[in-house]
mmCIF file of C-alpha atoms in Angstrom:
data_model
loop_
_atom_site.group_PDB
_atom_site.id
_atom_site.type_symbol
_atom_site.label_atom_id
_atom_site.label_comp_id
_atom_site.label_asym_id
_atom_site.label_seq_id
_atom_site.Cartn_x
_atom_site.Cartn_y
_atom_site.Cartn_z
ATOM 1 C CA MET A 1388 -0.937 10.955 1.596
ATOM 2 C CA LEU A 1389 -4.613 11.687 2.050
ATOM 3 C CA GLY A 1390 -5.493 14.430 4.469
ATOM 4 C CA ALA A 1391 -8.140 14.528 7.178
ATOM 5 C CA ALA A 1392 -9.935 17.278 9.008
ATOM 6 C CA SER A 1393 -8.499 18.205 12.354
ATOM 7 C CA VAL A 1394 -11.357 17.415 14.707
ATOM 8 C CA THR A 1395 -11.756 16.606 18.382
ATOM 9 C CA LEU A 1396 -14.370 14.119 19.488
ATOM 10 C CA ARG A 1397 -15.699 13.568 22.954
ATOM 11 C CA PHE A 1398 -15.011 9.847 22.790
ATOM 12 C CA ALA A 1399 -14.195 9.129 26.405
ATOM 13 C CA ALA A 1400 -17.765 9.239 27.685
ATOM 14 C CA ARG A 1401 -19.017 6.701 25.178
ATOM 15 C CA ASN A 1402 -15.782 4.838 24.442
ATOM 16 C CA ARG A 1403 -16.102 5.263 20.681
ATOM 17 C CA THR A 1404 -12.389 5.616 19.990
ATOM 18 C CA ALA A 1405 -11.908 1.939 19.193
ATOM 19 C CA MET A 1406 -14.643 2.042 16.578
ATOM 20 C CA LEU A 1407 -13.590 5.250 14.869
ATOM 21 C CA LEU A 1408 -9.900 4.458 14.630
ATOM 22 C CA PRO A 1409 -10.386 1.771 11.967
ATOM 23 C CA LEU A 1410 -12.265 4.299 9.813
ATOM 24 C CA LEU A 1411 -9.552 6.780 10.330
ATOM 25 C CA GLY A 1412 -7.133 4.166 9.042
ATOM 26 C CA VAL A 1413 -8.606 5.778 5.919
ATOM 27 C CA THR A 1414 -7.747 9.222 7.235
ATOM 28 C CA SER A 1415 -5.886 9.884 10.459
ATOM 29 C CA LEU A 1416 -3.605 6.849 10.112
ATOM 30 C CA LEU A 1417 -2.430 8.256 6.825
ATOM 31 C CA VAL A 1418 -1.854 11.642 8.402
ATOM 32 C CA ALA A 1419 0.299 9.999 11.059
ATOM 33 C CA MET A 1420 2.283 8.230 8.390
ATOM 34 C CA ALA A 1421 2.766 11.535 6.603
ATOM 35 C CA THR A 1422 4.725 12.896 9.533
ATOM 36 C CA ALA A 1423 7.451 10.362 8.817
ATOM 37 C CA VAL A 1424 8.210 11.896 5.402
ATOM 38 C CA PRO A 1425 9.193 15.446 4.404
ATOM 39 C CA ALA A 1426 6.221 17.805 4.138
ATOM 40 C CA GLN A 1427 6.744 18.244 0.408
ATOM 41 C CA GLU A 1428 6.500 14.451 -0.099
ATOM 42 C CA LYS A 1429 3.491 13.672 2.068
ATOM 43 C CA ARG A 1430 0.980 13.659 -0.793
ATOM 44 C CA VAL A 1431 3.031 11.497 -3.148
ATOM 45 C CA HIS A 1432 2.237 7.785 -3.237
ATOM 46 C CA ARG A 1433 5.397 5.864 -4.014
ATOM 47 C CA HIS A 1434 5.951 2.137 -4.111
ATOM 48 C CA GLY A 1435 9.227 1.213 -2.490
ATOM 49 C CA ASP A 1436 11.680 -1.321 -3.765
ATOM 50 C CA LEU A 1437 11.153 -4.959 -2.827
ATOM 51 C CA SER A 1438 14.172 -5.108 -0.540
ATOM 52 C CA ASP A 1439 16.745 -2.826 1.031
ATOM 53 C CA HIS A 1440 19.515 -5.132 -0.201
ATOM 54 C CA VAL A 1441 21.404 -4.452 -3.407
ATOM 55 C CA HIS A 1442 20.103 -6.597 -6.251
ATOM 56 C CA ASP A 1443 23.348 -8.290 -7.235
ATOM 57 C CA ASP A 1444 23.210 -12.061 -7.563
ATOM 58 C CA THR A 1445 27.006 -12.296 -7.580
ATOM 59 C CA GLN A 1446 26.943 -11.105 -3.965
ATOM 60 C CA GLY A 1447 24.042 -13.263 -2.822
ATOM 61 C CA PHE A 1448 20.295 -13.641 -3.143
ATOM 62 C CA GLN A 1449 19.062 -11.567 -0.193
ATOM 63 C CA TYR A 1450 17.149 -9.233 -2.497
ATOM 64 C CA ASP A 1451 15.432 -12.131 -4.262
ATOM 65 C CA HIS A 1452 14.525 -13.813 -0.974
ATOM 66 C CA GLU A 1453 12.829 -10.699 0.404
ATOM 67 C CA ALA A 1454 11.134 -9.961 -2.915
ATOM 68 C CA PHE A 1455 9.766 -13.493 -3.205
ATOM 69 C CA LEU A 1456 8.789 -14.046 0.431
ATOM 70 C CA GLY A 1457 8.486 -10.628 2.035
ATOM 71 C CA LYS A 1458 11.010 -9.363 4.550
ATOM 72 C CA GLU A 1459 9.657 -11.068 7.654
ATOM 73 C CA GLU A 1460 9.047 -14.440 6.043
ATOM 74 C CA ALA A 1461 12.542 -14.365 4.512
ATOM 75 C CA LYS A 1462 13.950 -14.140 8.029
ATOM 76 C CA THR A 1463 11.941 -17.216 9.029
ATOM 77 C CA PHE A 1464 13.407 -19.268 6.192
ATOM 78 C CA ASP A 1465 16.919 -18.252 7.272
ATOM 79 C CA GLN A 1466 16.354 -20.306 10.430
ATOM 80 C CA LEU A 1467 15.371 -23.508 8.586
ATOM 81 C CA THR A 1468 17.546 -26.355 7.402
ATOM 82 C CA PRO A 1469 18.001 -26.581 3.620
ATOM 83 C CA GLU A 1470 15.665 -29.571 3.549
ATOM 84 C CA GLU A 1471 12.947 -27.694 5.442
ATOM 85 C CA SER A 1472 13.354 -24.652 3.186
ATOM 86 C CA LYS A 1473 13.010 -26.733 0.026
ATOM 87 C CA GLU A 1474 9.957 -28.533 1.394
ATOM 88 C CA ARG A 1475 8.211 -25.277 2.214
ATOM 89 C CA LEU A 1476 9.232 -23.780 -1.130
ATOM 90 C CA GLY A 1477 7.612 -26.710 -2.929
ATOM 91 C CA LYS A 1478 4.329 -25.986 -1.152
ATOM 92 C CA ILE A 1479 4.606 -22.298 -2.070
ATOM 93 C CA VAL A 1480 5.086 -23.189 -5.738
ATOM 94 C CA ASP A 1481 1.825 -25.170 -5.615
ATOM 95 C CA ARG A 1482 0.069 -22.065 -4.265
ATOM 96 C CA ILE A 1483 1.575 -19.814 -6.925
ATOM 97 C CA ASP A 1484 0.446 -22.175 -9.716
ATOM 98 C CA THR A 1485 -3.169 -21.065 -9.420
ATOM 99 C CA ASP A 1486 -4.388 -22.825 -12.556
ATOM 100 C CA ALA A 1487 -2.654 -26.069 -11.473
ATOM 101 C CA ASP A 1488 -1.147 -26.675 -14.905
ATOM 102 C CA GLY A 1489 2.244 -27.625 -13.469
ATOM 103 C CA TYR A 1490 3.897 -24.376 -14.518
ATOM 104 C CA VAL A 1491 4.477 -21.000 -12.878
ATOM 105 C CA SER A 1492 3.852 -18.318 -15.476
ATOM 106 C CA HIS A 1493 5.121 -14.761 -15.369
ATOM 107 C CA ALA A 1494 1.614 -13.550 -14.503
ATOM 108 C CA GLU A 1495 1.301 -15.990 -11.594
ATOM 109 C CA LEU A 1496 4.739 -15.131 -10.217
ATOM 110 C CA HIS A 1497 4.117 -11.398 -10.644
ATOM 111 C CA HIS A 1498 0.828 -11.702 -8.758
ATOM 112 C CA TRP A 1499 2.505 -13.671 -5.964
ATOM 113 C CA ILE A 1500 5.309 -11.150 -5.482
ATOM 114 C CA LYS A 1501 2.851 -8.252 -5.390
ATOM 115 C CA HIS A 1502 0.719 -10.202 -2.906
ATOM 116 C CA ARG A 1503 3.706 -10.729 -0.600
ATOM 117 C CA GLN A 1504 4.645 -7.070 -0.747
ATOM 118 C CA ARG A 1505 1.067 -6.050 0.060
ATOM 119 C CA ARG A 1506 0.853 -8.391 3.006
ATOM 120 C CA TYR A 1507 0.957 -5.575 5.583
ATOM 121 C CA ILE A 1508 -2.119 -4.071 3.965
ATOM 122 C CA GLU A 1509 -3.967 -7.386 3.984
ATOM 123 C CA GLU A 1510 -3.074 -7.906 7.629
ATOM 124 C CA ASN A 1511 -4.508 -4.492 8.445
ATOM 125 C CA VAL A 1512 -7.754 -5.328 6.647
ATOM 126 C CA ASN A 1513 -8.011 -8.749 8.284
ATOM 127 C CA LYS A 1514 -7.476 -7.180 11.696
ATOM 128 C CA HIS A 1515 -10.614 -5.070 11.375
ATOM 129 C CA TRP A 1516 -12.748 -7.319 9.172
ATOM 130 C CA LYS A 1517 -14.742 -8.918 11.996
ATOM 131 C CA GLU A 1518 -15.526 -5.518 13.505
ATOM 132 C CA TYR A 1519 -17.401 -4.527 10.350
ATOM 133 C CA ASP A 1520 -18.832 -7.859 9.133
ATOM 134 C CA LEU A 1521 -21.577 -7.766 11.717
ATOM 135 C CA ASN A 1522 -23.863 -10.426 10.200
ATOM 136 C CA LYS A 1523 -20.910 -12.768 9.478
ATOM 137 C CA ASP A 1524 -21.728 -13.226 5.781
ATOM 138 C CA ASP A 1525 -18.087 -12.632 4.803
ATOM 139 C CA MET A 1526 -19.036 -9.283 3.274
ATOM 140 C CA VAL A 1527 -19.007 -5.752 4.637
ATOM 141 C CA ALA A 1528 -22.079 -3.810 3.586
ATOM 142 C CA TRP A 1529 -21.982 -0.021 3.491
ATOM 143 C CA GLU A 1530 -24.635 0.079 6.203
ATOM 144 C CA GLU A 1531 -22.517 -2.176 8.418
ATOM 145 C CA TYR A 1532 -19.468 0.012 7.959
ATOM 146 C CA LYS A 1533 -21.415 3.251 8.436
ATOM 147 C CA ASN A 1534 -23.228 2.065 11.542
ATOM 148 C CA THR A 1535 -20.112 0.542 13.105
ATOM 149 C CA THR A 1536 -18.054 3.639 12.485
ATOM 150 C CA TYR A 1537 -20.536 6.467 12.905
ATOM 151 C CA GLY A 1538 -23.513 4.782 14.573
ATOM 152 C CA TYR A 1539 -23.927 6.878 17.715
ATOM 153 C CA TYR A 1540 -23.129 10.112 15.946
ATOM 154 C CA LEU A 1541 -25.658 9.395 13.202
ATOM 155 C CA ASP A 1542 -28.389 9.203 15.831
ATOM 156 C CA GLU A 1543 -27.281 12.522 17.266
ATOM 157 C CA GLU A 1544 -26.770 14.134 13.841
ATOM 158 C CA PHE A 1545 -23.129 14.637 14.896
ATOM 159 C CA ASP A 1546 -24.218 17.028 17.671
ATOM 160 C CA ASP A 1547 -21.624 15.479 20.004
ATOM 161 C CA VAL A 1548 -18.787 16.366 17.643
ATOM 162 C CA ASP A 1549 -16.861 19.612 17.945
ATOM 163 C CA ASP A 1550 -16.635 20.004 14.151
ATOM 164 C CA LYS A 1551 -19.932 18.668 12.822
ATOM 165 C CA ALA A 1552 -19.351 19.809 9.239
ATOM 166 C CA SER A 1553 -16.031 17.988 9.025
ATOM 167 C CA TYR A 1554 -17.501 14.686 10.147
ATOM 168 C CA LYS A 1555 -20.473 14.987 7.823
ATOM 169 C CA ALA A 1556 -17.991 15.604 5.025
ATOM 170 C CA MET A 1557 -16.009 12.545 6.098
ATOM 171 C CA LEU A 1558 -19.156 10.420 5.956
ATOM 172 C CA THR A 1559 -19.928 11.693 2.460
ATOM 173 C CA ARG A 1560 -16.358 11.025 1.363
ATOM 174 C CA ASP A 1561 -16.402 7.523 2.820
ATOM 175 C CA GLU A 1562 -19.629 6.694 1.002
ATOM 176 C CA ARG A 1563 -18.241 7.914 -2.315
ATOM 177 C CA ARG A 1564 -15.078 5.885 -1.772
ATOM 178 C CA PHE A 1565 -17.053 2.789 -0.786
ATOM 179 C CA LYS A 1566 -19.144 3.005 -3.964
ATOM 180 C CA ALA A 1567 -15.999 3.314 -6.076
ATOM 181 C CA ALA A 1568 -14.519 0.220 -4.417
ATOM 182 C CA ASP A 1569 -17.777 -1.753 -4.709
ATOM 183 C CA GLY A 1570 -17.163 -3.189 -8.162
ATOM 184 C CA ASN A 1571 -20.605 -4.689 -8.797
ATOM 185 C CA GLY A 1572 -22.519 -1.935 -7.033
ATOM 186 C CA ASP A 1573 -24.419 -4.246 -4.697
ATOM 187 C CA GLY A 1574 -23.686 -2.170 -1.620
ATOM 188 C CA LYS A 1575 -21.490 -4.902 -0.150
ATOM 189 C CA ALA A 1576 -17.712 -5.198 -0.201
ATOM 190 C CA THR A 1577 -15.751 -8.385 -0.571
ATOM 191 C CA LYS A 1578 -12.418 -8.459 1.237
ATOM 192 C CA GLU A 1579 -10.665 -7.319 -1.945
ATOM 193 C CA GLU A 1580 -13.154 -4.470 -2.415
ATOM 194 C CA PHE A 1581 -12.833 -3.490 1.226
ATOM 195 C CA THR A 1582 -9.060 -3.432 0.799
ATOM 196 C CA ALA A 1583 -9.542 -1.047 -2.129
ATOM 197 C CA PHE A 1584 -11.747 1.103 0.097
ATOM 198 C CA LEU A 1585 -9.200 1.317 2.915
ATOM 199 C CA HIS A 1586 -6.120 1.546 0.660
ATOM 200 C CA PRO A 1587 -7.263 3.121 -2.633
ATOM 201 C CA GLU A 1588 -3.750 4.163 -3.647
ATOM 202 C CA GLU A 1589 -2.967 0.471 -4.212
ATOM 203 C CA PHE A 1590 -5.635 -0.015 -6.899
ATOM 204 C CA ASP A 1591 -5.690 1.455 -10.388
ATOM 205 C CA HIS A 1592 -9.488 1.765 -10.483
ATOM 206 C CA MET A 1593 -9.413 3.872 -7.296
ATOM 207 C CA LYS A 1594 -6.921 6.466 -8.482
ATOM 208 C CA ASN A 1595 -9.606 8.985 -9.412
ATOM 209 C CA VAL A 1596 -10.856 8.821 -5.829
ATOM 210 C CA VAL A 1597 -7.355 9.421 -4.456
ATOM 211 C CA VAL A 1598 -6.969 12.437 -6.733
ATOM 212 C CA ALA A 1599 -10.409 13.854 -5.891
ATOM 213 C CA GLU A 1600 -9.789 13.564 -2.147
ATOM 214 C CA THR A 1601 -6.397 15.230 -2.470
ATOM 215 C CA VAL A 1602 -7.849 18.149 -4.411
ATOM 216 C CA GLU A 1603 -10.600 18.549 -1.815
ATOM 217 C CA ASP A 1604 -8.067 18.550 1.026
ATOM 218 C CA ILE A 1605 -5.864 21.258 -0.496
ATOM 219 C CA ASP A 1606 -8.430 23.373 -2.379
ATOM 220 C CA LYS A 1607 -9.473 25.912 0.247
ATOM 221 C CA ASN A 1608 -11.598 28.213 -1.930
ATOM 222 C CA GLY A 1609 -13.668 25.394 -3.391
ATOM 223 C CA ASP A 1610 -13.038 26.100 -7.059
ATOM 224 C CA GLY A 1611 -11.894 22.537 -7.768
ATOM 225 C CA LEU A 1612 -8.347 23.656 -8.528
ATOM 226 C CA ILE A 1613 -5.158 24.104 -6.514
ATOM 227 C CA ASN A 1614 -3.391 27.445 -6.737
ATOM 228 C CA LEU A 1615 0.158 28.163 -5.593
ATOM 229 C CA ASP A 1616 -0.840 29.491 -2.176
ATOM 230 C CA GLU A 1617 -2.983 26.412 -1.515
ATOM 231 C CA TYR A 1618 -0.215 24.124 -2.742
ATOM 232 C CA ILE A 1619 2.389 25.669 -0.444
ATOM 233 C CA GLY A 1620 -0.073 26.117 2.422
ATOM 234 C CA ASP A 1621 -0.666 22.371 2.488
ATOM 235 C CA MET A 1622 3.036 21.865 3.166
ATOM 236 C CA PHE A 1623 4.094 24.871 5.202
ATOM 237 C CA SER A 1624 2.320 27.319 7.504
ATOM 238 C CA PRO A 1625 4.812 29.730 9.072
ATOM 239 C CA GLU A 1626 4.651 30.552 12.750
ATOM 240 C CA ASP A 1627 4.998 34.185 13.828
ATOM 241 C CA GLY A 1628 8.426 35.431 12.807
ATOM 242 C CA GLU A 1629 9.413 32.100 11.245
ATOM 243 C CA SER A 1630 11.492 32.389 8.106
ATOM 244 C CA GLU A 1631 10.574 30.396 5.045
ATOM 245 C CA PRO A 1632 12.690 27.243 4.592
ATOM 246 C CA GLU A 1633 14.728 26.954 1.420
ATOM 247 C CA TRP A 1634 12.737 23.922 0.283
ATOM 248 C CA VAL A 1635 9.598 26.063 0.045
ATOM 249 C CA GLN A 1636 11.211 28.158 -2.681
ATOM 250 C CA THR A 1637 12.139 24.937 -4.441
ATOM 251 C CA GLU A 1638 8.537 23.738 -4.250
ATOM 252 C CA LYS A 1639 7.287 27.033 -5.704
ATOM 253 C CA LYS A 1640 9.545 26.448 -8.691
ATOM 254 C CA HIS A 1641 8.329 22.862 -8.958
ATOM 255 C CA PHE A 1642 4.751 24.118 -8.999
ATOM 256 C CA SER A 1643 5.311 26.542 -11.856
ATOM 257 C CA GLU A 1644 7.888 24.607 -13.855
ATOM 258 C CA PHE A 1645 6.757 20.983 -13.461
ATOM 259 C CA ARG A 1646 3.405 20.539 -11.715
ATOM 260 C CA ASP A 1647 1.422 23.186 -13.633
ATOM 261 C CA THR A 1648 1.949 21.638 -17.051
ATOM 262 C CA ASN A 1649 -0.518 23.869 -18.915
ATOM 263 C CA LYS A 1650 0.880 27.016 -17.233
ATOM 264 C CA ASP A 1651 -2.502 28.417 -16.191
ATOM 265 C CA GLY A 1652 -1.443 28.988 -12.585
ATOM 266 C CA PHE A 1653 -3.514 26.105 -11.177
ATOM 267 C CA LEU A 1654 -3.337 22.356 -10.755
ATOM 268 C CA ASP A 1655 -6.359 20.517 -12.114
ATOM 269 C CA ALA A 1656 -7.194 16.863 -11.428
ATOM 270 C CA SER A 1657 -5.028 15.595 -14.290
ATOM 271 C CA GLU A 1658 -2.018 17.554 -13.082
ATOM 272 C CA VAL A 1659 -2.587 16.470 -9.480
ATOM 273 C CA SER A 1660 -2.687 12.855 -10.636
ATOM 274 C CA LYS A 1661 0.711 13.164 -12.296
ATOM 275 C CA TRP A 1662 2.081 14.749 -9.125
ATOM 276 C CA ILE A 1663 0.787 12.374 -6.439
ATOM 277 C CA LEU A 1664 0.670 9.151 -8.502
ATOM 278 C CA PRO A 1665 3.888 9.236 -10.506
ATOM 279 C CA GLY A 1666 4.485 6.478 -13.013
ATOM 280 C CA GLU A 1667 7.092 4.185 -11.522
ATOM 281 C CA VAL A 1668 9.012 1.036 -12.263
ATOM 282 C CA ASP A 1669 7.042 -2.119 -11.473
ATOM 283 C CA HIS A 1670 9.621 -3.840 -9.284
ATOM 284 C CA ALA A 1671 7.459 -6.937 -8.867
ATOM 285 C CA ASP A 1672 7.213 -7.337 -12.631
ATOM 286 C CA ASN A 1673 10.968 -6.962 -13.031
ATOM 287 C CA GLU A 1674 11.672 -9.488 -10.292
ATOM 288 C CA ALA A 1675 9.262 -12.045 -11.774
ATOM 289 C CA ARG A 1676 11.018 -11.727 -15.126
ATOM 290 C CA HIS A 1677 14.410 -11.998 -13.458
ATOM 291 C CA LEU A 1678 13.572 -15.161 -11.508
ATOM 292 C CA ILE A 1679 12.113 -16.862 -14.560
ATOM 293 C CA HIS A 1680 15.053 -15.860 -16.756
ATOM 294 C CA GLU A 1681 17.552 -17.258 -14.274
ATOM 295 C CA THR A 1682 15.791 -20.569 -13.594
ATOM 296 C CA ASP A 1683 13.920 -21.426 -16.814
ATOM 297 C CA THR A 1684 16.334 -24.052 -18.135
ATOM 298 C CA ASP A 1685 14.278 -25.029 -21.191
ATOM 299 C CA LYS A 1686 13.550 -21.378 -22.068
ATOM 300 C CA ASP A 1687 9.788 -21.742 -22.492
ATOM 301 C CA ASP A 1688 9.161 -18.554 -20.449
ATOM 302 C CA ARG A 1689 7.640 -20.434 -17.529
ATOM 303 C CA ILE A 1690 9.071 -22.526 -14.727
ATOM 304 C CA THR A 1691 8.186 -25.881 -13.237
ATOM 305 C CA LYS A 1692 8.453 -26.894 -9.607
ATOM 306 C CA GLN A 1693 11.506 -28.929 -10.561
ATOM 307 C CA GLU A 1694 13.192 -25.872 -12.063
ATOM 308 C CA VAL A 1695 12.395 -23.845 -8.953
ATOM 309 C CA LEU A 1696 13.672 -26.488 -6.546
ATOM 310 C CA ALA A 1697 16.835 -26.967 -8.620
ATOM 311 C CA ASN A 1698 17.548 -23.294 -7.884
ATOM 312 C CA TRP A 1699 15.901 -23.203 -4.471
ATOM 313 C CA ASN A 1700 18.498 -20.964 -2.792
ATOM 314 C CA MET A 1701 17.688 -18.191 -5.262
ATOM 315 C CA PHE A 1702 14.103 -18.107 -4.006
ATOM 316 C CA VAL A 1703 14.541 -18.796 -0.293
ATOM 317 C CA GLY A 1704 17.275 -18.861 2.307
ATOM 318 C CA SER A 1705 18.160 -21.393 4.979
ATOM 319 C CA GLN A 1706 20.654 -21.897 7.775
ATOM 320 C CA ALA A 1707 23.186 -22.850 5.106
ATOM 321 C CA THR A 1708 22.619 -19.634 3.136
ATOM 322 C CA ASN A 1709 21.959 -17.311 6.035
ATOM 323 C CA TYR A 1710 22.843 -13.664 5.478
ATOM 324 C CA GLY A 1711 22.745 -14.395 1.752
ATOM 325 C CA GLU A 1712 25.981 -16.351 1.909
ATOM 326 C CA ASP A 1713 26.201 -19.994 0.818
ATOM 327 C CA LEU A 1714 28.167 -21.350 3.743
ATOM 328 C CA THR A 1715 28.291 -24.895 2.412
ATOM 329 C CA LYS A 1716 29.865 -23.617 -0.777
ATOM 330 C CA ARG A 1717 32.395 -21.582 1.173
ATOM 331 C CA HIS A 1718 33.268 -24.655 3.226
ATOM 332 C CA ASP A 1719 33.945 -26.621 0.012
ATOM 333 C CA GLU A 1720 36.141 -23.841 -1.284
ATOM 334 C CA LEU A 1721 38.138 -23.845 1.928
#
């Protein structure tokens, strides 16, 4: 996770908390999330599986439902009749088929599944969009974001902030991140670009920014590298008389044996990237391939709406297939 300076603002007098919290969805929100994972994992950006269910079609299609719809939407479909589920699924297929050629390709299905899994991020962006799009042009300019987030403190040159240097550094970091997300360099962010700004770990072209910010957070002596003491200090700072946990020794070994690949005693940007952005299985890609393989009856590596609807209960649930169990089938068997 990305770190943030520990600062205290005198927000109460001017009620600026509401405005600064969205910014610190870039910073403090991530720090809060980091507390939910072990200290030694807080910097690592991992993409979870698409569902908590076991992916075993012989036991049911719960995994596929949650992968295809997202967890919350899958629950909604479980309350529908089979007819209602199939009707809604047909409309979804039309949305997935973005080029309207009558087929769902692997690329279109892959994009859809990734979109559903990123829905919580999009909801977060949508929640704050109107706060920043001040002139209602459906874009967020850097000046709009800066003024909305830092406006009062810019006028005062951050004099009303207990740690002025930290907030000036945050402004500089935000501007660098905004420019990286602003693909055409026009100083304005589309919703997709603004999503990349707020959630850079989700975008390949933002990975250098994620790495740079991580190095800056951990590198205390400003040499652009992370030494062992800085690496451990980011995870563990002992209180007086506190003994060192066993996992700290393990992390020291990880630093020397795995993280520091060139064995120079430091982590450079390349080594940090391999640590915090590990190459992982693309679960959305695998699921798209799986769904097409199982439903593509004519084996042309794409699926039609008819092929999807013929296998509708693999994609979505209903009252008849609630809890991943085909109750109508069980009734027939009985």
